[in-house]
mmCIF file of C-alpha atoms in Angstrom:
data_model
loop_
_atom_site.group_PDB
_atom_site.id
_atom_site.type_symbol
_atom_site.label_atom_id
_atom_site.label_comp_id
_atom_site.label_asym_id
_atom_site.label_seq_id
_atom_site.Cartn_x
_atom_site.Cartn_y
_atom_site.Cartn_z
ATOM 1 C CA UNK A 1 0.000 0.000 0.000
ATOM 2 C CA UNK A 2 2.909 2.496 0.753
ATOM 3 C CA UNK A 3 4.240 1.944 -2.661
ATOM 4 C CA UNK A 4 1.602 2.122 -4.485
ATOM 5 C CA UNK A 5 -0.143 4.855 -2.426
ATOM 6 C CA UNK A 6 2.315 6.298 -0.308
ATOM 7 C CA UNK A 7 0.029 9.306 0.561
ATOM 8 C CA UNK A 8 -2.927 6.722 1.903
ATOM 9 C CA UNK A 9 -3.146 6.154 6.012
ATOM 10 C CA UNK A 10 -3.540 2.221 6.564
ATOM 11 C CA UNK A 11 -5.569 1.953 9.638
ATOM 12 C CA UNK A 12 -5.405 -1.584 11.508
ATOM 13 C CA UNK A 13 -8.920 -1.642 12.978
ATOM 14 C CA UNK A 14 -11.591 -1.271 10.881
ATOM 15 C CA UNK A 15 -13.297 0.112 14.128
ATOM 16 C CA UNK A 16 -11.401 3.125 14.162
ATOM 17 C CA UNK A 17 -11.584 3.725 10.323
ATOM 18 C CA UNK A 18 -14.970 3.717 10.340
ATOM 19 C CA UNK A 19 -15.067 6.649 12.879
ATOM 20 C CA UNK A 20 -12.438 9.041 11.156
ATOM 21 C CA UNK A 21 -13.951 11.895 10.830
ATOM 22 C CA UNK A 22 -12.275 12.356 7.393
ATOM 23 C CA UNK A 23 -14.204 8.995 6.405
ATOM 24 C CA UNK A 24 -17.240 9.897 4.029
ATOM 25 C CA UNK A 25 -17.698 6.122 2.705
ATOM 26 C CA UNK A 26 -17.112 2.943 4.046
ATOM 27 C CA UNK A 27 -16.457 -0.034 1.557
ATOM 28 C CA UNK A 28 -16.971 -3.482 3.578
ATOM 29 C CA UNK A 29 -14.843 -6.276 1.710
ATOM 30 C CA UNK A 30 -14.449 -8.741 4.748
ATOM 31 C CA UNK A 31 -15.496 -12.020 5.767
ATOM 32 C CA UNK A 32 -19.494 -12.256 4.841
ATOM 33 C CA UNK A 33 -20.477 -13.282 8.440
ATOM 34 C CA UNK A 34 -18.793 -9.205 9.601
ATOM 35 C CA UNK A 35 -20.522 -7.517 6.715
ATOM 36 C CA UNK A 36 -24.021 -6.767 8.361
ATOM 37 C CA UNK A 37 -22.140 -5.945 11.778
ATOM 38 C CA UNK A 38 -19.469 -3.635 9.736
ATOM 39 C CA UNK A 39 -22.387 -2.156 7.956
ATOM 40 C CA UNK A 40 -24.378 -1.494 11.182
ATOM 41 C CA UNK A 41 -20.971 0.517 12.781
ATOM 42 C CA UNK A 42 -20.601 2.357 9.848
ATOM 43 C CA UNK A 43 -24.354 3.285 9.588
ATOM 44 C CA UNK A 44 -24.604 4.213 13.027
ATOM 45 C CA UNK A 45 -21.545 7.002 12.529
ATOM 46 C CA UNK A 46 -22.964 8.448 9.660
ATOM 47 C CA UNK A 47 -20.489 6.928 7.111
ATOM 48 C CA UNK A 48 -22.538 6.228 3.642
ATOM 49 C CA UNK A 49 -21.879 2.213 2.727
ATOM 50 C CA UNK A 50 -20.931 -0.249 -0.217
ATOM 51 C CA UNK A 51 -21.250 -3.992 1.556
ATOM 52 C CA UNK A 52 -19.291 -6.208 -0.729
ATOM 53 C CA UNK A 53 -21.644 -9.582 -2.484
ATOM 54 C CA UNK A 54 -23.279 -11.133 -0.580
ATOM 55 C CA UNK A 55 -25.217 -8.085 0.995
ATOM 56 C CA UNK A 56 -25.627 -9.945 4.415
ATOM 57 C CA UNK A 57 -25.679 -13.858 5.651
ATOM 58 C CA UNK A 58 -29.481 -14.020 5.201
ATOM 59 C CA UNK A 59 -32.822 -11.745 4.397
ATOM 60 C CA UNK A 60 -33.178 -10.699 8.162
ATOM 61 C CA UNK A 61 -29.893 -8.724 8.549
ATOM 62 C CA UNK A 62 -30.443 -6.862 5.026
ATOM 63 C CA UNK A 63 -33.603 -5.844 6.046
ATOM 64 C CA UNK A 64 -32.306 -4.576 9.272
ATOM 65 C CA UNK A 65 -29.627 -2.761 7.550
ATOM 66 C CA UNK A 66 -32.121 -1.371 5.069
ATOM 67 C CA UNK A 67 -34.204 0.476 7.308
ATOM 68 C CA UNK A 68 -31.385 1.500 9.514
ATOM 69 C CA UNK A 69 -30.314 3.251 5.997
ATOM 70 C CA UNK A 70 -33.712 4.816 5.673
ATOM 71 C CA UNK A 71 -33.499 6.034 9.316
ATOM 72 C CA UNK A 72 -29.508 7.449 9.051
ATOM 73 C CA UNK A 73 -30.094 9.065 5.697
ATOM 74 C CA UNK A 74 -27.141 7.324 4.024
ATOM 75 C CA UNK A 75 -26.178 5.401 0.342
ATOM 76 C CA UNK A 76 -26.317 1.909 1.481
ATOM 77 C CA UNK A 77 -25.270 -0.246 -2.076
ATOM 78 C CA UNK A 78 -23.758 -3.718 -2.556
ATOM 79 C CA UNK A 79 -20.879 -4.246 -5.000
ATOM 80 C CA UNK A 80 -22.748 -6.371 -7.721
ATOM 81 C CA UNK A 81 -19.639 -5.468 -10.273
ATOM 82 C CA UNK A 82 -20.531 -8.828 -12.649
ATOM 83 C CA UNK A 83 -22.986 -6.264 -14.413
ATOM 84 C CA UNK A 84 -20.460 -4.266 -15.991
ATOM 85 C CA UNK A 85 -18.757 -7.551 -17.303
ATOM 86 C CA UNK A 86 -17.962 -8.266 -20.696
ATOM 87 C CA UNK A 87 -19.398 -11.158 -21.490
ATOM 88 C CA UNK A 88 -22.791 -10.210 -19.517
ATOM 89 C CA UNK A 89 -23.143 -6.595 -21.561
ATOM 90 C CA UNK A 90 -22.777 -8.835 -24.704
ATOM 91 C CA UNK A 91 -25.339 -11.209 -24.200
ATOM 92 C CA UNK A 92 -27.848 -8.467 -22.929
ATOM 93 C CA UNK A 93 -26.849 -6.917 -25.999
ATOM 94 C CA UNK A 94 -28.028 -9.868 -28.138
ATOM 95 C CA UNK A 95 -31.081 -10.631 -26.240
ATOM 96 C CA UNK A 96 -32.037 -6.773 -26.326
ATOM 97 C CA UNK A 97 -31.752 -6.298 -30.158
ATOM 98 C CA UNK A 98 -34.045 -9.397 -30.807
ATOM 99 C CA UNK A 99 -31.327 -11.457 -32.221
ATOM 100 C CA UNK A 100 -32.643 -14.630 -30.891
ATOM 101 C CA UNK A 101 -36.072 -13.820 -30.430
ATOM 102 C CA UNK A 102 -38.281 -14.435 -27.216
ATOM 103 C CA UNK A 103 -35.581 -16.277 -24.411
ATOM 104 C CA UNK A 104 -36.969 -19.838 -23.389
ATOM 105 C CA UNK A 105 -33.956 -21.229 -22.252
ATOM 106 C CA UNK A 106 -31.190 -19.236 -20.632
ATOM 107 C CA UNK A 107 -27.690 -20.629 -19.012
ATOM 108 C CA UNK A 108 -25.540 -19.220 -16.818
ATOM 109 C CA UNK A 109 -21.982 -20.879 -15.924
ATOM 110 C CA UNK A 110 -19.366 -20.102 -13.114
ATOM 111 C CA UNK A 111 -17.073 -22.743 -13.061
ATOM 112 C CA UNK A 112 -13.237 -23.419 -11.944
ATOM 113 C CA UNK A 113 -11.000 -26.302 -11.820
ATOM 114 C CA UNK A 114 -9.864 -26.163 -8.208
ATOM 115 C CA UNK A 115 -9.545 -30.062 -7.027
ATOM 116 C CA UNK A 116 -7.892 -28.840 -3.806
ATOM 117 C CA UNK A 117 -9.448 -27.580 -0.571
ATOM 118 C CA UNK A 118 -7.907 -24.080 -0.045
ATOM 119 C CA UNK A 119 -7.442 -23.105 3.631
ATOM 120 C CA UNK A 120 -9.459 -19.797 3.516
ATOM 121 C CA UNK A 121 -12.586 -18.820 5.527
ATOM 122 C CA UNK A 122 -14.797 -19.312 2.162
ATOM 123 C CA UNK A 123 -13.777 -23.260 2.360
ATOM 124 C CA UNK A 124 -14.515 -23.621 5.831
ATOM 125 C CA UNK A 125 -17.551 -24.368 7.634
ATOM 126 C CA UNK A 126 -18.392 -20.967 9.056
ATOM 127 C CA UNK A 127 -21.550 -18.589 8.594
ATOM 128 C CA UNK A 128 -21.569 -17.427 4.652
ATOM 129 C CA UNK A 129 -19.050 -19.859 3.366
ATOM 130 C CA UNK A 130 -19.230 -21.986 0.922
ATOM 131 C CA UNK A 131 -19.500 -21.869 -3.267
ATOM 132 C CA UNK A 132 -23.070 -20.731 -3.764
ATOM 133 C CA UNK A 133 -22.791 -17.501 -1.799
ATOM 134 C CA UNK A 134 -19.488 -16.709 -3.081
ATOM 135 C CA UNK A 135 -20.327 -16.519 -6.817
ATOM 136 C CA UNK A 136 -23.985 -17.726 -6.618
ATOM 137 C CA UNK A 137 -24.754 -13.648 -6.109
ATOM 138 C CA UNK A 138 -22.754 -12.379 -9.275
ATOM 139 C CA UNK A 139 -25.217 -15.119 -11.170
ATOM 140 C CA UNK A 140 -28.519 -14.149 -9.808
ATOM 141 C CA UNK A 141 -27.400 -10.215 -9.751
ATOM 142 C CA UNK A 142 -27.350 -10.280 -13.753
ATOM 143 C CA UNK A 143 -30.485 -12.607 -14.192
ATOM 144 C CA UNK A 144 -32.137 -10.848 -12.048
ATOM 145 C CA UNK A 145 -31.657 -7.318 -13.925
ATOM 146 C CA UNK A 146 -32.486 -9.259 -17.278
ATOM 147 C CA UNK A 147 -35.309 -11.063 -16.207
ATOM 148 C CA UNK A 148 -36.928 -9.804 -13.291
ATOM 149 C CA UNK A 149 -38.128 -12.050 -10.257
ATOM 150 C CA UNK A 150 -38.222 -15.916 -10.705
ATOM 151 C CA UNK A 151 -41.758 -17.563 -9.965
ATOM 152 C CA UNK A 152 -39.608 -20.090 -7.860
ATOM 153 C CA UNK A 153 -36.645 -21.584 -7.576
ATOM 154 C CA UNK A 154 -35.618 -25.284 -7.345
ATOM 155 C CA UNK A 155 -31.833 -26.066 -6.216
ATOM 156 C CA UNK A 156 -29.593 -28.861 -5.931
ATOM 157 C CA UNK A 157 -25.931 -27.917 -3.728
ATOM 158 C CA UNK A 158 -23.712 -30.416 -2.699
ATOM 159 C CA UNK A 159 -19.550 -30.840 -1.760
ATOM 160 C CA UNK A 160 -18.457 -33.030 -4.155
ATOM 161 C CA UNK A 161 -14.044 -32.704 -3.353
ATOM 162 C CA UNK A 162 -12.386 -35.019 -0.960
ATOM 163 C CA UNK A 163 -11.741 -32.995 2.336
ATOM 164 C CA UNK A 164 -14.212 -29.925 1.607
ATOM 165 C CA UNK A 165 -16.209 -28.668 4.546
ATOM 166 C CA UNK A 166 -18.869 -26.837 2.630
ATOM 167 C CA UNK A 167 -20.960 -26.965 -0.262
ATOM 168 C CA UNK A 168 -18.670 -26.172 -3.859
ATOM 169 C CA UNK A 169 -21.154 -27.449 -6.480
ATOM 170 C CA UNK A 170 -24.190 -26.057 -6.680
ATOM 171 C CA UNK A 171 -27.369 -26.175 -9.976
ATOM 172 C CA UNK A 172 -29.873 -24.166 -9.399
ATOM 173 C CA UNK A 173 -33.201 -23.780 -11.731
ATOM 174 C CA UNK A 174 -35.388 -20.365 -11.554
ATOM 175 C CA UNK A 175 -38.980 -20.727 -12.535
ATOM 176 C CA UNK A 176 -40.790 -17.987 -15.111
ATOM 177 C CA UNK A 177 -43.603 -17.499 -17.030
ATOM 178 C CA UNK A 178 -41.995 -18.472 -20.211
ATOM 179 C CA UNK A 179 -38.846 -19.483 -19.834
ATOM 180 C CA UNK A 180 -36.546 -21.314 -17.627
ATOM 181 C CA UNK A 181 -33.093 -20.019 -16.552
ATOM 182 C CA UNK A 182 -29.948 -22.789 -15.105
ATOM 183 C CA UNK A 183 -27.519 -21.047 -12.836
ATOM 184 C CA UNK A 184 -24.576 -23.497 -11.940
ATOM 185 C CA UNK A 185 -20.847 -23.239 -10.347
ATOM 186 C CA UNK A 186 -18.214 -25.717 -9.385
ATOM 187 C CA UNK A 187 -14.960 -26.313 -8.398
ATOM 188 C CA UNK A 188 -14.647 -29.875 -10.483
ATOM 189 C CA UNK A 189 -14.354 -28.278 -14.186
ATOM 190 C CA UNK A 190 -11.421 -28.541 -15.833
ATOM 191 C CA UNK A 191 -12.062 -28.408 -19.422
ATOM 192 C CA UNK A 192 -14.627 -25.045 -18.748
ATOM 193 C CA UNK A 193 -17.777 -24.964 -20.295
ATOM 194 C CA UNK A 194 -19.479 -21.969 -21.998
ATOM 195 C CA UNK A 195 -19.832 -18.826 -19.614
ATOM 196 C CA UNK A 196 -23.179 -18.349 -21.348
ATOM 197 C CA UNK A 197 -25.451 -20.207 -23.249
ATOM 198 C CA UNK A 198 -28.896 -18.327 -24.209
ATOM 199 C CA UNK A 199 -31.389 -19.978 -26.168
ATOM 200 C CA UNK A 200 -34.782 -18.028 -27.999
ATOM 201 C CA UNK A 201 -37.293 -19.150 -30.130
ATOM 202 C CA UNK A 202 -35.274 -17.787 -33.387
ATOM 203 C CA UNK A 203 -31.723 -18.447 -32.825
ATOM 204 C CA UNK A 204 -28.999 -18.841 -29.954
ATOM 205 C CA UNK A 205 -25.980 -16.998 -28.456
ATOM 206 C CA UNK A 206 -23.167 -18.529 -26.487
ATOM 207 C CA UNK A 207 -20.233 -16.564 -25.010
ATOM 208 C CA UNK A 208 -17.659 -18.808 -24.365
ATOM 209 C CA UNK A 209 -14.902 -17.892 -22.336
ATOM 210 C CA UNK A 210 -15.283 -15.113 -19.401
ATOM 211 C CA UNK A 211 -14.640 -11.252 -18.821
ATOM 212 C CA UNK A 212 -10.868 -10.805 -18.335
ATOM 213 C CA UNK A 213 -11.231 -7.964 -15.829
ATOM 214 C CA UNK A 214 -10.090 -10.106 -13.142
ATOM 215 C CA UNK A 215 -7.458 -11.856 -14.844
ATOM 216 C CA UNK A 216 -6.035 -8.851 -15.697
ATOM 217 C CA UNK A 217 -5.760 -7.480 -12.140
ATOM 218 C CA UNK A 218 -4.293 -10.700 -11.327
ATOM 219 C CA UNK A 219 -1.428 -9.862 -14.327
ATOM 220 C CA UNK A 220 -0.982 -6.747 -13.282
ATOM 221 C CA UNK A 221 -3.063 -4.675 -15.686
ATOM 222 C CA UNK A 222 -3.972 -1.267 -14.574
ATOM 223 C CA UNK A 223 -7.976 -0.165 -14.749
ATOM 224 C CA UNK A 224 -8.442 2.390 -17.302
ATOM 225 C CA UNK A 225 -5.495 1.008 -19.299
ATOM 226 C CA UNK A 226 -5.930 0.963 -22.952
ATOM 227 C CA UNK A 227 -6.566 -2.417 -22.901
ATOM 228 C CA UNK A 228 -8.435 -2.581 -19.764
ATOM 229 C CA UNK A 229 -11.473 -4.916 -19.955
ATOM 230 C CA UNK A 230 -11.256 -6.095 -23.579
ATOM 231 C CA UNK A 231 -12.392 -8.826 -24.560
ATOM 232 C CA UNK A 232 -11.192 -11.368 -27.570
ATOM 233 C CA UNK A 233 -13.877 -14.016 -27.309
ATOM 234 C CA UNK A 234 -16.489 -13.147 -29.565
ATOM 235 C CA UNK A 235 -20.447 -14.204 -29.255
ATOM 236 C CA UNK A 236 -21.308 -17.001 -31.727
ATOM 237 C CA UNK A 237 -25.046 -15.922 -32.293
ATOM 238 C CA UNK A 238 -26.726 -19.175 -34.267
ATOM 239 C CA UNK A 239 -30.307 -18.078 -36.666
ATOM 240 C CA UNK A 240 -33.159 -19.770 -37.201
ATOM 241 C CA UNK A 241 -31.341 -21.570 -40.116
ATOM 242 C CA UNK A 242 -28.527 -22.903 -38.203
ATOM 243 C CA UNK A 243 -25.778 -20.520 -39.610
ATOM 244 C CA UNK A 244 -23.347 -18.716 -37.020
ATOM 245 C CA UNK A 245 -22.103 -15.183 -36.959
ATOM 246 C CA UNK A 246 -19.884 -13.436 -34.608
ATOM 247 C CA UNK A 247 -20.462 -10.418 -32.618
ATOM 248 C CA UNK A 248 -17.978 -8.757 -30.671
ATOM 249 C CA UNK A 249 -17.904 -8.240 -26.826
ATOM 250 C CA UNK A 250 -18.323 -4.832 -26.020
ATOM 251 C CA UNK A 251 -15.429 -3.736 -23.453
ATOM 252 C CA UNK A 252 -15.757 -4.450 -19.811
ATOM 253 C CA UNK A 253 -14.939 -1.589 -17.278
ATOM 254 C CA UNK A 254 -16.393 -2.491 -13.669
ATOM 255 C CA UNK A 255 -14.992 0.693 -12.318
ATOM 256 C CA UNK A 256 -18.196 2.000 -13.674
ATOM 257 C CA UNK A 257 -19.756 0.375 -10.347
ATOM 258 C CA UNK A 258 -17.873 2.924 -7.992
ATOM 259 C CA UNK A 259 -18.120 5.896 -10.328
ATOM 260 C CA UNK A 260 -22.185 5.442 -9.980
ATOM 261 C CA UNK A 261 -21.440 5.624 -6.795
ATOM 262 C CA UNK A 262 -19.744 8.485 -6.355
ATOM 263 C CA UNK A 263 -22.270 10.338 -8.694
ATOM 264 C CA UNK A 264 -25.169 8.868 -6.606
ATOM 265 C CA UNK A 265 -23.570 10.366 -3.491
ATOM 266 C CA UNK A 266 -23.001 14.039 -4.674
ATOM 267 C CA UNK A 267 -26.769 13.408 -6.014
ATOM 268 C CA UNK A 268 -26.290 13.457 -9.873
ATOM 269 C CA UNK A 269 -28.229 10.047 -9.762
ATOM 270 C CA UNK A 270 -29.652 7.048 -7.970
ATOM 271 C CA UNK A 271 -27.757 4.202 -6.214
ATOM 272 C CA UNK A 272 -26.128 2.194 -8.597
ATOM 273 C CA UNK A 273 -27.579 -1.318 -6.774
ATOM 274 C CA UNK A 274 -30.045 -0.699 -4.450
ATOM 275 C CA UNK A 275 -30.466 -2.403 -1.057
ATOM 276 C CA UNK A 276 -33.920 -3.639 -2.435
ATOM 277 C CA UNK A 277 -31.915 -5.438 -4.984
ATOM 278 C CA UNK A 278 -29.742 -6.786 -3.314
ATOM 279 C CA UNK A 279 -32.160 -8.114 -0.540
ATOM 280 C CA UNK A 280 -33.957 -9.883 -4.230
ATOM 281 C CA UNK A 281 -30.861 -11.559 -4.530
ATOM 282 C CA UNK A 282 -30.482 -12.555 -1.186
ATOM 283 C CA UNK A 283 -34.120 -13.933 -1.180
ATOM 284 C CA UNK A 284 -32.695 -15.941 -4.343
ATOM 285 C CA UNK A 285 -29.833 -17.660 -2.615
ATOM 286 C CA UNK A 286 -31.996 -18.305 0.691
ATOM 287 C CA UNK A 287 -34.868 -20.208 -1.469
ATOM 288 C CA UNK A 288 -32.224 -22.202 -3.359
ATOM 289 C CA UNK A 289 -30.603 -23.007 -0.369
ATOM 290 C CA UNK A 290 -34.272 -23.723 1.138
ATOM 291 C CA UNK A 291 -35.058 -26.118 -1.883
ATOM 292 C CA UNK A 292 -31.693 -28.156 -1.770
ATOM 293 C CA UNK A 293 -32.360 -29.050 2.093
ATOM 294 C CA UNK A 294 -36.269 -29.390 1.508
ATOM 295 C CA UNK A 295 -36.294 -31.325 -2.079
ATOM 296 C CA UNK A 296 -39.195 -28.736 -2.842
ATOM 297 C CA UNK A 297 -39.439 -25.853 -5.062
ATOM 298 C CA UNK A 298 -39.585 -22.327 -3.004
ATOM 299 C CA UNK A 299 -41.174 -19.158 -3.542
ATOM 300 C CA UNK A 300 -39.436 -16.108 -2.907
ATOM 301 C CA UNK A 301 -39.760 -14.603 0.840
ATOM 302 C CA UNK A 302 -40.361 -10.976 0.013
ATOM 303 C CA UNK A 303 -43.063 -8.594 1.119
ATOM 304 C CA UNK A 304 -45.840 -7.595 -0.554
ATOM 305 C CA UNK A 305 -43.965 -3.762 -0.401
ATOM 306 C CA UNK A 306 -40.478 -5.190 -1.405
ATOM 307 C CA UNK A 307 -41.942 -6.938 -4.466
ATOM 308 C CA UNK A 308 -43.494 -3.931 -5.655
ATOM 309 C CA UNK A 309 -40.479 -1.533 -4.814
ATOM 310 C CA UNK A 310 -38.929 -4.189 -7.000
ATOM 311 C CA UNK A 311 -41.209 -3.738 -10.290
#
């Protein structure tokens, strides 16, 4: 941090950050069972708040956190960053423009090859661990903004790897009118499958290989760069008649997430991802979770009030 920032102070207790009086926004990255008690400080000292995915550890605690927003005044948001993705923007784009017609069948893949149990809090067997609320948020987040609220939800989660403590495979089916949409990650793929694969009544798209934006971070590739967020995969869209074309992905930039922000808190616009959003996707994971302990299909447990903030 002193290299790369030498002018930033690093404070050791996130306690005493949160109270700085210099401090106008708090951004909770930590362990998901300390995000709704984080969130609460920093609420509590007047501090606006982004609460990293997912928003809390179950529908309770966001709602808690909503209101206590409401009553302080203050930007509460939740970093749901997969909707400035590459790969995302260009199947929105394809399903937008009509390309495939009406969706019926729509497929949604976040998969690694990671055969090994990592010792790391998200591995272990401790409130808001486990594969399905580490990257089962970033899949419901974007289905959610394309399709609205699922009738109901049907999952299957399971640990599948020799020595894993918590669940790291998880299928999960939501329910709509007139279509059905497959969200599924694992930790047992090492060939990779398509990220997405979108199927409409006059054609298909599939998007095979992932945004970059991460593995660029990883290689050391600055955000803003010039070739920050692009993306060399191309979308193999498939007509009624069976021929393919390619469309290119548009470029991913998910520092778009924070500079919503900062517009929404010097009031040029609203929050980026709401709190009401976020509690939607929340109510997601808990029914899916719900279904794979029951063996029944769930409903989603939101309010007469919340589903119609959410329309």
């Amino acid at each position: 941090m002193k290299r790369d920032l030498p002018d930033v102070t690093v404070i050791a207790s996130p306690e005493e950050a949160i109270q700085h009086p210099d401090v106008d926004l708090v951004v909770i990255a930590s362990p998901n069972a300390t995000h709704a008690p984080l969130a609460r400080l920093a609420l509590h000292a007047g501090k606006h708040v982004v609460v990293d995915k997912p928003f809390t550890l179950d529908m309770q605690e966001a709602r808690e956190l909503i209101a206590l927003a409401e009553e302080k005044q203050r930007v509460l948001s939740v970093f749901h960053n997969r909707r400035w993705d590459s790969d995302y923007l260009g199947v929105k784009q394809v399903i937008e423009q009509g390309l495939i017609g009406k969706v019926k069948h729509f497929e949604s893949h976040f998969d690694r090859f990671r055969p090994e149990v990592r010792v790391r809090w998200r591995e272990q067997n401790v409130p808001g661990s486990g594969l399905w609320f580490d990257l089962g948020p970033h899949l419901i987040d974007q289905t959610l903004q394309l399709f609205g609220l699922p009738q109901s939800v049907q999952g299957n989660i399971a640990t599948l790897r020799e020595g894993a403590e918590i669940n790291d495979w998880a299928h999960v089916v939501l329910n709509y009118p007139q279509h059905k949409v497959v969200l599924h990650c694992s930790m047992l793929v090492a060939g990779g499958v398509s990220r997405f694969t979108v199927h409409g009544d006059k054609g298909s798209v599939v998007k095979q290989r992932a945004d970059q934006q991460e593995s660029q971070l990883l290689a050391g590739v600055v955000p803003g760069s010039e070739s920050w967020g692009e993306d060399d995969d191309s979308l193999a869209v498939f007509d009624a008649n069976l021929r393919a074309s390619e469309i290119s992905a548009p470029r991913g930039d998910q520092r778009q997430y924070y500079i919503h922000v900062r517009d929404a808190l010097t009031g040029k616009i609203s929050n980026p991802v709401s709190p009401l959003e976020a509690l939607a996707v929340m109510a997601v994971l808990e029914a899916a979770a719900q279904s794979a302990e029951s063996g029944t299909t769930q409903t989603l447990a939101l309010t007469a009030d919340e589903l119609a903030g959410l329309q």
